[in-house]
Amino acid sequence: MIEFKNVVKTYDNGTTAVDDLSFVAPTGKITVLVGPSGCGKTTTLRMINRLHKQSSGSILLGGEDTAKLDTIAMRRTIGYVIQNAGLFPHQTILDNVCAVPYLNKNDKRASQERALDLLEIVGLDRGYASRYPWQLSGGQQQRVGVARALAADPPYMLMDEPFSAVDPIVRKQLQSEFLRIQADLAKTIVMVTHDIDEALKLGDQIVVLKEGGILAQVGTPAQLLANPADRFVADFLGQSRGYHALNFRPLRDLEVEQTPQACVGEQLSNEWVVACTTDHRPLGWARAETGIQELREDRIRVASPLELGASNYRELLDAALASPCGQAIVVDARGTYVGTLSVDVVAQHVRDANGNEYHS
Ligand code: ADP
């Protein structure tokens, strides 16, 4: 756990970058700092590993006041990932990943073995180990940056805009893989981003700062979306707030409609049916354009089914909006067709949830 207690940072030129900041970053969770440019996010992050020293207040790492710890030893318990990865250009990928274990004078062979495993964990072939940073793409370098931060197996990680220097598609991949890694490793992470979508996707908890380094709100993404503390937070979350909120609402206790299914070769009428394989795996939607027609593969409007126990209302809305008849196709955990859900279910859920669950 990382705890900020009434932390103030005033730089020598008189700028107060962080003002009376208190929050807790829980153990094993991702806490994301967001806010407009200049609101003190990076200053806040860098005070944790004492690259900046607070003017007053205290920061506790696992209950211990960082001002009283040996700074060098403390930093070795904190992985640090920065924008553009910040790799050492004249060192191989292997040596980059091993930087902290070498500093810690860990066994060289064991460190290198671990580094090779870590490259695989972050989705890079071991063959990259002997290359130099300039021989890798931006996204690959960023993966090495994450591997390097994990190399000494620190309990804490600080990440400053870790995915912002890569294009949007690579960024989405990196975010998803990062969540997969974190599900296994459960590090205590504080991350800075200016990208609210990234914060909502990655954060277990979000800390919103406003100008002058003042705390605007702390909460889970669902709490912030449902109950922004003020207009500043609401505006910062943006106009898709309602849509984003559906992300955090799992599909539960829903009765599916028994929309008929049909296989290739069967007869279609002008009613939409779910086109399935002979072992009841949905392929998409189909109906006869005129009169009675046979279901052919090229007449299927392809659709991606939802798994009831593993999907949320945003995915339901998306699937229903993308379907030709306003219905999402639902499967069980084995991918077998179970029925359909209408877009009306989303509207009904929002009506029921507002005023009840939305305020939990
Ligand atoms: P953010 O990461 O949210 O963009 P920063 O923490 O970088 O914000 O900066 C917060 C405020 O502190 C800004 O007004 C910035 O100009 C100022 N600041 C940052 N670093 C320094 C510094 N080394 N000296 C003086 N002012 C600084």
mmCIF file of C-alpha atoms and ligand atoms in Angstrom:
data_model
loop_
_atom_site.group_PDB
_atom_site.id
_atom_site.type_symbol
_atom_site.label_atom_id
_atom_site.label_comp_id
_atom_site.label_asym_id
_atom_site.label_seq_id
_atom_site.Cartn_x
_atom_site.Cartn_y
_atom_site.Cartn_z
ATOM 1 C CA MET A 1 0.000 0.000 0.000
ATOM 2 C CA ILE A 2 1.181 3.518 -0.788
ATOM 3 C CA GLU A 3 -0.311 6.299 1.275
ATOM 4 C CA PHE A 4 -0.230 10.060 0.715
ATOM 5 C CA LYS A 5 -0.941 12.132 3.824
ATOM 6 C CA ASN A 6 -1.522 15.862 3.311
ATOM 7 C CA VAL A 7 1.292 16.104 0.795
ATOM 8 C CA VAL A 8 2.290 19.526 -0.532
ATOM 9 C CA LYS A 9 4.930 20.206 -3.171
ATOM 10 C CA THR A 10 6.036 23.754 -3.858
ATOM 11 C CA TYR A 11 8.929 24.093 -6.303
ATOM 12 C CA ASP A 12 11.745 26.588 -5.698
ATOM 13 C CA ASN A 13 10.162 29.030 -8.159
ATOM 14 C CA GLY A 14 7.050 29.199 -5.966
ATOM 15 C CA THR A 15 4.812 26.926 -8.086
ATOM 16 C CA THR A 16 2.604 24.766 -5.909
ATOM 17 C CA ALA A 17 2.335 21.595 -7.995
ATOM 18 C CA VAL A 18 0.562 19.436 -5.397
ATOM 19 C CA ASP A 19 -1.637 20.820 -2.652
ATOM 20 C CA ASP A 20 -2.680 18.904 0.462
ATOM 21 C CA LEU A 21 -3.015 15.581 -1.332
ATOM 22 C CA SER A 22 -4.215 12.520 0.587
ATOM 23 C CA PHE A 23 -5.117 9.144 -0.902
ATOM 24 C CA VAL A 24 -4.266 5.452 -0.574
ATOM 25 C CA ALA A 25 -3.035 3.267 -3.459
ATOM 26 C CA PRO A 26 -4.148 -0.211 -2.320
ATOM 27 C CA THR A 27 -1.863 -3.247 -2.362
ATOM 28 C CA GLY A 28 -2.008 -5.332 -5.534
ATOM 29 C CA LYS A 29 -4.146 -2.783 -7.397
ATOM 30 C CA ILE A 30 -3.650 -0.240 -10.163
ATOM 31 C CA THR A 31 -4.205 3.361 -9.107
ATOM 32 C CA VAL A 32 -4.307 5.793 -12.015
ATOM 33 C CA LEU A 33 -3.584 9.507 -11.629
ATOM 34 C CA VAL A 34 -5.452 11.583 -14.199
ATOM 35 C CA GLY A 35 -6.091 15.252 -14.798
ATOM 36 C CA PRO A 36 -5.286 18.003 -17.253
ATOM 37 C CA SER A 37 -1.719 18.854 -18.178
ATOM 38 C CA GLY A 38 0.170 20.612 -15.391
ATOM 39 C CA CYS A 39 -2.102 19.432 -12.562
ATOM 40 C CA GLY A 40 0.750 17.695 -10.721
ATOM 41 C CA LYS A 41 0.452 14.056 -11.830
ATOM 42 C CA THR A 42 4.141 13.514 -12.610
ATOM 43 C CA THR A 43 5.204 15.451 -9.533
ATOM 44 C CA THR A 44 2.954 13.192 -7.430
ATOM 45 C CA LEU A 45 4.405 10.049 -8.996
ATOM 46 C CA ARG A 46 8.009 11.197 -8.592
ATOM 47 C CA MET A 47 7.534 12.041 -4.957
ATOM 48 C CA ILE A 48 6.859 8.348 -4.293
ATOM 49 C CA ASN A 49 10.411 7.312 -5.241
ATOM 50 C CA ARG A 50 11.793 10.649 -4.009
ATOM 51 C CA LEU A 51 12.958 11.923 -7.387
ATOM 52 C CA HIS A 52 11.108 14.961 -5.994
ATOM 53 C CA LYS A 53 10.859 15.590 -2.275
ATOM 54 C CA GLN A 54 7.590 16.835 -0.855
ATOM 55 C CA SER A 55 7.580 20.222 0.912
ATOM 56 C CA SER A 56 5.321 18.904 3.659
ATOM 57 C CA GLY A 57 3.158 15.921 4.494
ATOM 58 C CA SER A 58 4.246 12.298 4.319
ATOM 59 C CA ILE A 59 4.257 9.403 1.898
ATOM 60 C CA LEU A 60 4.177 5.892 3.341
ATOM 61 C CA LEU A 61 5.318 2.798 1.516
ATOM 62 C CA GLY A 62 3.943 -0.343 3.162
ATOM 63 C CA GLY A 63 3.343 1.756 6.278
ATOM 64 C CA GLU A 64 6.876 3.206 6.390
ATOM 65 C CA ASP A 65 7.607 6.884 5.926
ATOM 66 C CA THR A 66 9.678 7.171 2.737
ATOM 67 C CA ALA A 67 11.546 10.188 4.165
ATOM 68 C CA LYS A 68 13.024 7.883 6.786
ATOM 69 C CA LEU A 69 13.972 5.005 4.473
ATOM 70 C CA ASP A 70 17.293 4.618 2.692
ATOM 71 C CA THR A 71 16.402 6.122 -0.708
ATOM 72 C CA ILE A 72 18.596 3.845 -2.832
ATOM 73 C CA ALA A 73 17.368 0.669 -1.130
ATOM 74 C CA MET A 74 13.774 1.895 -1.312
ATOM 75 C CA ARG A 75 14.035 2.594 -5.056
ATOM 76 C CA ARG A 76 15.044 -1.000 -5.650
ATOM 77 C CA THR A 77 11.616 -2.055 -4.387
ATOM 78 C CA ILE A 78 9.952 0.179 -6.975
ATOM 79 C CA GLY A 79 9.864 -0.623 -10.700
ATOM 80 C CA TYR A 80 9.757 2.519 -12.824
ATOM 81 C CA VAL A 81 8.388 2.671 -16.372
ATOM 82 C CA ILE A 82 8.555 5.913 -18.314
ATOM 83 C CA GLN A 83 7.239 7.186 -21.624
ATOM 84 C CA ASN A 84 9.324 6.037 -24.622
ATOM 85 C CA ALA A 85 10.619 3.228 -22.380
ATOM 86 C CA GLY A 86 13.874 5.108 -21.626
ATOM 87 C CA LEU A 87 16.072 2.146 -22.559
ATOM 88 C CA PHE A 88 19.856 2.465 -22.489
ATOM 89 C CA PRO A 89 20.698 2.787 -26.221
ATOM 90 C CA HIS A 90 24.148 1.181 -26.110
ATOM 91 C CA GLN A 91 23.066 -1.909 -24.186
ATOM 92 C CA THR A 92 21.385 -5.018 -25.534
ATOM 93 C CA ILE A 93 17.776 -5.752 -24.644
ATOM 94 C CA LEU A 94 19.002 -8.446 -22.243
ATOM 95 C CA ASP A 95 21.315 -6.051 -20.415
ATOM 96 C CA ASN A 96 18.579 -3.408 -20.322
ATOM 97 C CA VAL A 97 16.195 -5.841 -18.634
ATOM 98 C CA CYS A 98 18.917 -6.956 -16.230
ATOM 99 C CA ALA A 99 19.916 -3.407 -15.252
ATOM 100 C CA VAL A 100 18.504 -3.489 -11.721
ATOM 101 C CA PRO A 101 19.418 -7.122 -10.925
ATOM 102 C CA TYR A 102 23.029 -6.281 -11.970
ATOM 103 C CA LEU A 103 22.954 -3.213 -9.699
ATOM 104 C CA ASN A 104 21.660 -5.434 -6.906
ATOM 105 C CA LYS A 105 24.610 -7.762 -7.662
ATOM 106 C CA ASN A 106 22.223 -10.670 -8.185
ATOM 107 C CA ASP A 107 23.597 -13.849 -9.765
ATOM 108 C CA LYS A 108 24.229 -13.001 -13.426
ATOM 109 C CA ARG A 109 23.083 -16.290 -14.976
ATOM 110 C CA ALA A 110 19.894 -16.414 -12.908
ATOM 111 C CA SER A 111 19.137 -12.761 -13.727
ATOM 112 C CA GLN A 112 19.548 -13.414 -17.435
ATOM 113 C CA GLU A 113 17.343 -16.522 -17.306
ATOM 114 C CA ARG A 114 14.673 -14.498 -15.537
ATOM 115 C CA ALA A 115 15.051 -11.679 -18.097
ATOM 116 C CA LEU A 116 14.454 -14.124 -20.954
ATOM 117 C CA ASP A 117 11.317 -15.394 -19.199
ATOM 118 C CA LEU A 118 10.174 -11.807 -18.698
ATOM 119 C CA LEU A 119 10.603 -11.020 -22.385
ATOM 120 C CA GLU A 120 8.205 -13.866 -23.093
ATOM 121 C CA ILE A 121 5.808 -12.699 -20.402
ATOM 122 C CA VAL A 122 5.596 -9.251 -22.022
ATOM 123 C CA GLY A 123 5.030 -10.881 -25.421
ATOM 124 C CA LEU A 124 8.513 -10.669 -26.983
ATOM 125 C CA ASP A 125 10.429 -13.539 -28.521
ATOM 126 C CA ARG A 126 13.627 -14.436 -26.639
ATOM 127 C CA GLY A 127 15.479 -13.762 -29.878
ATOM 128 C CA TYR A 128 15.197 -10.033 -29.188
ATOM 129 C CA ALA A 129 17.528 -10.377 -26.196
ATOM 130 C CA SER A 130 20.689 -9.767 -28.225
ATOM 131 C CA ARG A 131 19.308 -6.807 -30.171
ATOM 132 C CA TYR A 132 19.687 -3.114 -29.385
ATOM 133 C CA PRO A 133 16.762 -0.776 -28.598
ATOM 134 C CA TRP A 134 16.945 1.016 -31.981
ATOM 135 C CA GLN A 135 16.284 -2.331 -33.690
ATOM 136 C CA LEU A 136 12.838 -2.569 -32.025
ATOM 137 C CA SER A 137 9.565 -0.773 -32.764
ATOM 138 C CA GLY A 138 8.169 1.738 -30.247
ATOM 139 C CA GLY A 139 5.666 -0.823 -28.956
ATOM 140 C CA GLN A 140 8.371 -3.468 -28.548
ATOM 141 C CA GLN A 141 10.597 -1.015 -26.687
ATOM 142 C CA GLN A 142 7.699 -0.245 -24.372
ATOM 143 C CA ARG A 143 7.320 -3.969 -23.659
ATOM 144 C CA VAL A 144 11.042 -4.112 -22.784
ATOM 145 C CA GLY A 145 10.485 -1.132 -20.470
ATOM 146 C CA VAL A 146 7.824 -3.106 -18.613
ATOM 147 C CA ALA A 147 10.048 -6.215 -18.489
ATOM 148 C CA ARG A 148 12.908 -4.120 -17.092
ATOM 149 C CA ALA A 149 10.665 -2.675 -14.373
ATOM 150 C CA LEU A 150 9.575 -6.203 -13.412
ATOM 151 C CA ALA A 151 13.075 -7.725 -13.452
ATOM 152 C CA ALA A 152 13.894 -7.245 -9.786
ATOM 153 C CA ASP A 153 10.357 -8.403 -8.905
ATOM 154 C CA PRO A 154 9.566 -5.196 -7.016
ATOM 155 C CA PRO A 155 6.336 -5.046 -5.016
ATOM 156 C CA TYR A 156 5.651 -1.515 -6.329
ATOM 157 C CA MET A 157 5.576 -0.085 -9.843
ATOM 158 C CA LEU A 158 5.396 3.528 -10.954
ATOM 159 C CA MET A 159 4.386 4.092 -14.557
ATOM 160 C CA ASP A 160 4.494 7.531 -16.191
ATOM 161 C CA GLU A 161 2.423 7.593 -19.399
ATOM 162 C CA PRO A 162 3.745 4.104 -20.198
ATOM 163 C CA PHE A 163 1.727 3.529 -23.352
ATOM 164 C CA SER A 164 1.253 7.018 -24.770
ATOM 165 C CA ALA A 165 4.118 7.040 -27.287
ATOM 166 C CA VAL A 166 2.694 4.231 -29.442
ATOM 167 C CA ASP A 167 -0.134 4.232 -31.973
ATOM 168 C CA PRO A 168 -3.699 3.561 -30.769
ATOM 169 C CA ILE A 169 -3.902 -0.075 -31.934
ATOM 170 C CA VAL A 170 -0.583 -1.068 -30.353
ATOM 171 C CA ARG A 171 -1.574 0.881 -27.234
ATOM 172 C CA LYS A 172 -4.770 -1.164 -26.865
ATOM 173 C CA GLN A 173 -2.767 -4.410 -27.228
ATOM 174 C CA LEU A 174 -0.196 -3.271 -24.670
ATOM 175 C CA GLN A 175 -2.940 -2.267 -22.236
ATOM 176 C CA SER A 176 -4.681 -5.639 -22.529
ATOM 177 C CA GLU A 177 -1.434 -7.565 -22.118
ATOM 178 C CA PHE A 178 -0.465 -5.400 -19.194
ATOM 179 C CA LEU A 179 -3.771 -6.264 -17.487
ATOM 180 C CA ARG A 180 -3.132 -9.959 -18.154
ATOM 181 C CA ILE A 181 0.341 -9.717 -16.570
ATOM 182 C CA GLN A 182 -0.972 -7.747 -13.607
ATOM 183 C CA ALA A 183 -3.701 -10.359 -13.013
ATOM 184 C CA ASP A 184 -0.859 -12.805 -12.268
ATOM 185 C CA LEU A 185 1.654 -10.531 -10.554
ATOM 186 C CA ALA A 186 -0.665 -8.251 -8.521
ATOM 187 C CA LYS A 187 1.861 -5.436 -8.099
ATOM 188 C CA THR A 188 0.912 -2.247 -6.281
ATOM 189 C CA ILE A 189 0.927 0.196 -9.177
ATOM 190 C CA VAL A 190 0.574 3.951 -9.506
ATOM 191 C CA MET A 191 0.264 5.093 -13.101
ATOM 192 C CA VAL A 192 0.002 8.527 -14.691
ATOM 193 C CA THR A 193 -2.003 9.088 -17.840
ATOM 194 C CA HIS A 194 -3.769 11.994 -19.507
ATOM 195 C CA ASP A 195 -5.953 9.527 -21.436
ATOM 196 C CA ILE A 196 -9.251 9.040 -19.633
ATOM 197 C CA ASP A 197 -10.134 5.927 -21.671
ATOM 198 C CA GLU A 198 -6.849 4.351 -20.560
ATOM 199 C CA ALA A 199 -7.564 5.288 -16.951
ATOM 200 C CA LEU A 200 -11.033 3.733 -17.098
ATOM 201 C CA LYS A 201 -9.693 0.578 -18.718
ATOM 202 C CA LEU A 202 -6.682 0.004 -16.465
ATOM 203 C CA GLY A 203 -7.525 1.591 -13.146
ATOM 204 C CA ASP A 204 -8.885 -0.323 -10.186
ATOM 205 C CA GLN A 205 -8.949 3.125 -8.654
ATOM 206 C CA ILE A 206 -8.724 6.566 -10.243
ATOM 207 C CA VAL A 207 -7.370 9.710 -8.593
ATOM 208 C CA VAL A 208 -8.536 12.832 -10.440
ATOM 209 C CA LEU A 209 -6.424 15.931 -9.898
ATOM 210 C CA LYS A 210 -7.293 19.471 -10.903
ATOM 211 C CA GLU A 211 -5.160 22.501 -11.554
ATOM 212 C CA GLY A 212 -2.898 23.395 -8.654
ATOM 213 C CA GLY A 213 -2.518 19.729 -7.705
ATOM 214 C CA ILE A 214 -5.798 19.649 -5.809
ATOM 215 C CA LEU A 215 -7.629 16.362 -5.379
ATOM 216 C CA ALA A 216 -10.920 16.409 -7.274
ATOM 217 C CA GLN A 217 -12.076 12.827 -6.596
ATOM 218 C CA VAL A 218 -10.887 9.304 -5.757
ATOM 219 C CA GLY A 219 -12.938 6.249 -6.659
ATOM 220 C CA THR A 220 -13.350 3.189 -8.809
ATOM 221 C CA PRO A 221 -14.086 3.872 -12.477
ATOM 222 C CA ALA A 222 -17.715 2.816 -11.910
ATOM 223 C CA GLN A 223 -18.080 5.183 -8.939
ATOM 224 C CA LEU A 224 -16.629 8.122 -10.844
ATOM 225 C CA LEU A 225 -18.800 7.502 -13.877
ATOM 226 C CA ALA A 226 -21.951 7.099 -11.801
ATOM 227 C CA ASN A 227 -21.300 9.914 -9.347
ATOM 228 C CA PRO A 228 -18.751 12.499 -10.448
ATOM 229 C CA ALA A 229 -18.031 14.778 -7.483
ATOM 230 C CA ASP A 230 -18.450 17.981 -9.465
ATOM 231 C CA ARG A 231 -18.702 19.467 -12.930
ATOM 232 C CA PHE A 232 -14.911 19.416 -13.359
ATOM 233 C CA VAL A 233 -14.810 15.621 -12.929
ATOM 234 C CA ALA A 234 -17.925 15.133 -15.094
ATOM 235 C CA ASP A 235 -16.402 17.262 -17.872
ATOM 236 C CA PHE A 236 -13.079 15.490 -17.566
ATOM 237 C CA LEU A 237 -14.737 12.084 -17.886
ATOM 238 C CA GLY A 238 -16.217 13.374 -21.134
ATOM 239 C CA GLN A 239 -19.381 12.987 -23.080
ATOM 240 C CA SER A 240 -19.325 9.182 -23.288
ATOM 241 C CA ARG A 241 -19.726 8.888 -19.526
ATOM 242 C CA GLY A 242 -23.009 6.987 -19.713
ATOM 243 C CA TYR A 243 -21.675 4.642 -22.364
ATOM 244 C CA HIS A 244 -18.451 3.966 -20.411
ATOM 245 C CA ALA A 245 -20.474 3.256 -17.259
ATOM 246 C CA LEU A 246 -22.092 0.283 -19.002
ATOM 247 C CA ASN A 247 -18.631 -1.316 -19.113
ATOM 248 C CA PHE A 248 -18.768 -1.885 -15.388
ATOM 249 C CA ARG A 249 -22.205 -3.508 -15.342
ATOM 250 C CA PRO A 250 -22.026 -7.265 -15.881
ATOM 251 C CA LEU A 251 -24.935 -9.053 -17.537
ATOM 252 C CA ARG A 252 -26.707 -10.862 -14.738
ATOM 253 C CA ASP A 253 -30.042 -12.593 -14.244
ATOM 254 C CA LEU A 254 -31.284 -12.025 -17.760
ATOM 255 C CA GLU A 255 -33.762 -14.161 -19.621
ATOM 256 C CA VAL A 256 -32.822 -14.632 -23.246
ATOM 257 C CA GLU A 257 -35.322 -14.725 -26.097
ATOM 258 C CA GLN A 258 -35.581 -17.980 -28.005
ATOM 259 C CA THR A 259 -34.971 -16.590 -31.478
ATOM 260 C CA PRO A 260 -35.052 -19.561 -33.918
ATOM 261 C CA GLN A 261 -31.796 -20.840 -35.406
ATOM 262 C CA ALA A 262 -31.114 -22.230 -38.865
ATOM 263 C CA CYS A 263 -28.268 -24.078 -40.538
ATOM 264 C CA VAL A 264 -26.865 -23.645 -44.042
ATOM 265 C CA GLY A 265 -29.252 -25.324 -46.538
ATOM 266 C CA GLU A 266 -32.399 -24.710 -44.471
ATOM 267 C CA GLN A 267 -35.297 -22.503 -45.633
ATOM 268 C CA LEU A 268 -35.524 -18.850 -44.577
ATOM 269 C CA SER A 269 -38.594 -16.583 -44.355
ATOM 270 C CA ASN A 270 -38.501 -12.811 -43.924
ATOM 271 C CA GLU A 271 -37.977 -13.173 -40.124
ATOM 272 C CA TRP A 272 -34.420 -12.826 -38.843
ATOM 273 C CA VAL A 273 -32.966 -16.114 -37.540
ATOM 274 C CA VAL A 274 -29.618 -16.979 -35.973
ATOM 275 C CA ALA A 275 -27.470 -18.817 -38.509
ATOM 276 C CA CYS A 276 -25.624 -21.620 -36.718
ATOM 277 C CA THR A 277 -23.303 -24.480 -37.528
ATOM 278 C CA THR A 278 -24.785 -27.977 -37.159
ATOM 279 C CA ASP A 279 -23.334 -28.103 -33.630
ATOM 280 C CA HIS A 280 -25.212 -24.881 -32.685
ATOM 281 C CA ARG A 281 -22.374 -22.383 -32.885
ATOM 282 C CA PRO A 282 -23.725 -19.008 -34.044
ATOM 283 C CA LEU A 283 -22.313 -17.486 -37.236
ATOM 284 C CA GLY A 284 -24.576 -14.432 -37.540
ATOM 285 C CA TRP A 285 -27.996 -13.331 -38.756
ATOM 286 C CA ALA A 286 -29.961 -14.350 -41.831
ATOM 287 C CA ARG A 287 -33.381 -13.921 -43.444
ATOM 288 C CA ALA A 288 -34.859 -14.226 -46.912
ATOM 289 C CA GLU A 289 -34.664 -11.005 -48.947
ATOM 290 C CA THR A 290 -37.686 -12.049 -51.041
ATOM 291 C CA GLY A 291 -40.151 -14.876 -50.462
ATOM 292 C CA ILE A 292 -38.604 -18.126 -49.241
ATOM 293 C CA GLN A 293 -34.860 -18.615 -49.754
ATOM 294 C CA GLU A 294 -32.311 -21.182 -48.794
ATOM 295 C CA LEU A 295 -29.723 -20.181 -46.132
ATOM 296 C CA ARG A 296 -26.417 -19.831 -47.922
ATOM 297 C CA GLU A 297 -23.172 -18.871 -46.272
ATOM 298 C CA ASP A 298 -22.904 -15.674 -48.295
ATOM 299 C CA ARG A 299 -26.330 -14.539 -46.995
ATOM 300 C CA ILE A 300 -25.156 -14.524 -43.357
ATOM 301 C CA ARG A 301 -24.660 -11.122 -41.689
ATOM 302 C CA VAL A 302 -21.699 -12.012 -39.505
ATOM 303 C CA ALA A 303 -22.048 -11.270 -35.770
ATOM 304 C CA SER A 304 -19.880 -11.825 -32.694
ATOM 305 C CA PRO A 305 -21.844 -13.566 -29.937
ATOM 306 C CA LEU A 306 -21.748 -12.617 -26.251
ATOM 307 C CA GLU A 307 -21.070 -15.022 -23.446
ATOM 308 C CA LEU A 308 -23.663 -14.224 -20.803
ATOM 309 C CA GLY A 309 -21.483 -14.764 -17.729
ATOM 310 C CA ALA A 310 -18.481 -12.928 -19.174
ATOM 311 C CA SER A 311 -19.960 -9.831 -20.814
ATOM 312 C CA ASN A 312 -21.206 -6.426 -19.780
ATOM 313 C CA TYR A 313 -23.957 -4.041 -20.878
ATOM 314 C CA ARG A 314 -21.645 -2.046 -23.150
ATOM 315 C CA GLU A 315 -20.815 -5.195 -25.098
ATOM 316 C CA LEU A 316 -24.518 -6.041 -25.243
ATOM 317 C CA LEU A 317 -25.353 -2.553 -26.521
ATOM 318 C CA ASP A 318 -22.549 -2.746 -29.063
ATOM 319 C CA ALA A 319 -23.603 -6.178 -30.326
ATOM 320 C CA ALA A 320 -27.261 -5.141 -30.537
ATOM 321 C CA LEU A 321 -26.410 -1.894 -32.366
ATOM 322 C CA ALA A 322 -24.230 -3.777 -34.847
ATOM 323 C CA SER A 323 -26.883 -6.421 -35.583
ATOM 324 C CA PRO A 324 -29.451 -5.974 -38.366
ATOM 325 C CA CYS A 325 -32.369 -6.527 -35.961
ATOM 326 C CA GLY A 326 -31.288 -4.833 -32.705
ATOM 327 C CA GLN A 327 -30.550 -8.170 -31.035
ATOM 328 C CA ALA A 328 -27.332 -9.589 -29.584
ATOM 329 C CA ILE A 329 -26.643 -13.312 -29.937
ATOM 330 C CA VAL A 330 -25.818 -15.094 -26.676
ATOM 331 C CA VAL A 331 -23.749 -18.252 -26.166
ATOM 332 C CA ASP A 332 -22.733 -20.317 -23.144
ATOM 333 C CA ALA A 333 -19.135 -20.800 -21.986
ATOM 334 C CA ARG A 334 -18.623 -23.516 -24.632
ATOM 335 C CA GLY A 335 -19.794 -21.230 -27.437
ATOM 336 C CA THR A 336 -23.165 -22.964 -27.916
ATOM 337 C CA TYR A 337 -26.157 -20.817 -28.880
ATOM 338 C CA VAL A 338 -28.558 -20.089 -26.009
ATOM 339 C CA GLY A 339 -30.739 -17.220 -27.290
ATOM 340 C CA THR A 340 -30.759 -13.491 -28.019
ATOM 341 C CA LEU A 341 -31.065 -10.237 -26.062
ATOM 342 C CA SER A 342 -32.697 -7.093 -27.400
ATOM 343 C CA VAL A 343 -31.296 -3.574 -27.220
ATOM 344 C CA ASP A 344 -34.414 -2.839 -25.121
ATOM 345 C CA VAL A 345 -32.801 -4.845 -22.284
ATOM 346 C CA VAL A 346 -30.103 -2.142 -22.054
ATOM 347 C CA ALA A 347 -32.678 0.649 -21.863
ATOM 348 C CA GLN A 348 -34.631 -1.247 -19.204
ATOM 349 C CA HIS A 349 -31.448 -1.878 -17.214
ATOM 350 C CA VAL A 350 -30.516 1.818 -17.274
ATOM 351 C CA ARG A 351 -34.021 2.779 -16.121
ATOM 352 C CA ASP A 352 -33.862 0.236 -13.261
ATOM 353 C CA ALA A 353 -30.266 0.912 -12.290
ATOM 354 C CA ASN A 354 -30.439 4.714 -12.165
ATOM 355 C CA GLY A 355 -31.296 5.686 -8.650
ATOM 356 C CA ASN A 356 -30.500 2.214 -7.304
ATOM 357 C CA GLU A 357 -27.285 0.394 -8.120
ATOM 358 C CA TYR A 358 -25.794 3.430 -9.916
ATOM 359 C CA HIS A 359 -25.316 5.035 -6.546
ATOM 360 C CA SER A 360 -23.649 2.090 -4.889
HETATM 361 P P1 ADP B 1 1.460 16.951 -14.993
HETATM 362 O O1 ADP B 1 2.278 15.717 -14.864
HETATM 363 O O2 ADP B 1 0.064 16.799 -14.448
HETATM 364 O O3 ADP B 1 1.435 17.524 -16.386
HETATM 365 P P2 ADP B 1 3.564 18.196 -13.439
HETATM 366 O O4 ADP B 1 3.628 17.457 -12.167
HETATM 367 O O5 ADP B 1 4.585 17.894 -14.471
HETATM 368 O O6 ADP B 1 2.096 18.079 -14.043
HETATM 369 O O7 ADP B 1 3.647 19.760 -13.144
HETATM 370 C C1 ADP B 1 2.812 20.405 -12.170
HETATM 371 C C2 ADP B 1 3.164 21.884 -12.097
HETATM 372 O O8 ADP B 1 4.463 22.025 -11.555
HETATM 373 C C3 ADP B 1 3.187 22.604 -13.441
HETATM 374 O O9 ADP B 1 2.716 23.907 -13.264
HETATM 375 C C4 ADP B 1 4.650 22.589 -13.811
HETATM 376 O O10 ADP B 1 4.959 23.689 -14.636
HETATM 377 C C5 ADP B 1 5.317 22.714 -12.463
HETATM 378 N N1 ADP B 1 6.638 22.068 -12.410
HETATM 379 C C6 ADP B 1 6.933 20.771 -12.730
HETATM 380 N N2 ADP B 1 8.228 20.509 -12.525
HETATM 381 C C7 ADP B 1 8.787 21.661 -12.074
HETATM 382 C C8 ADP B 1 10.104 22.049 -11.684
HETATM 383 N N3 ADP B 1 11.115 21.173 -11.714
HETATM 384 N N4 ADP B 1 10.298 23.324 -11.274
HETATM 385 C C9 ADP B 1 9.278 24.200 -11.220
HETATM 386 N N5 ADP B 1 8.007 23.903 -11.572
HETATM 387 C C10 ADP B 1 7.756 22.663 -11.992
#
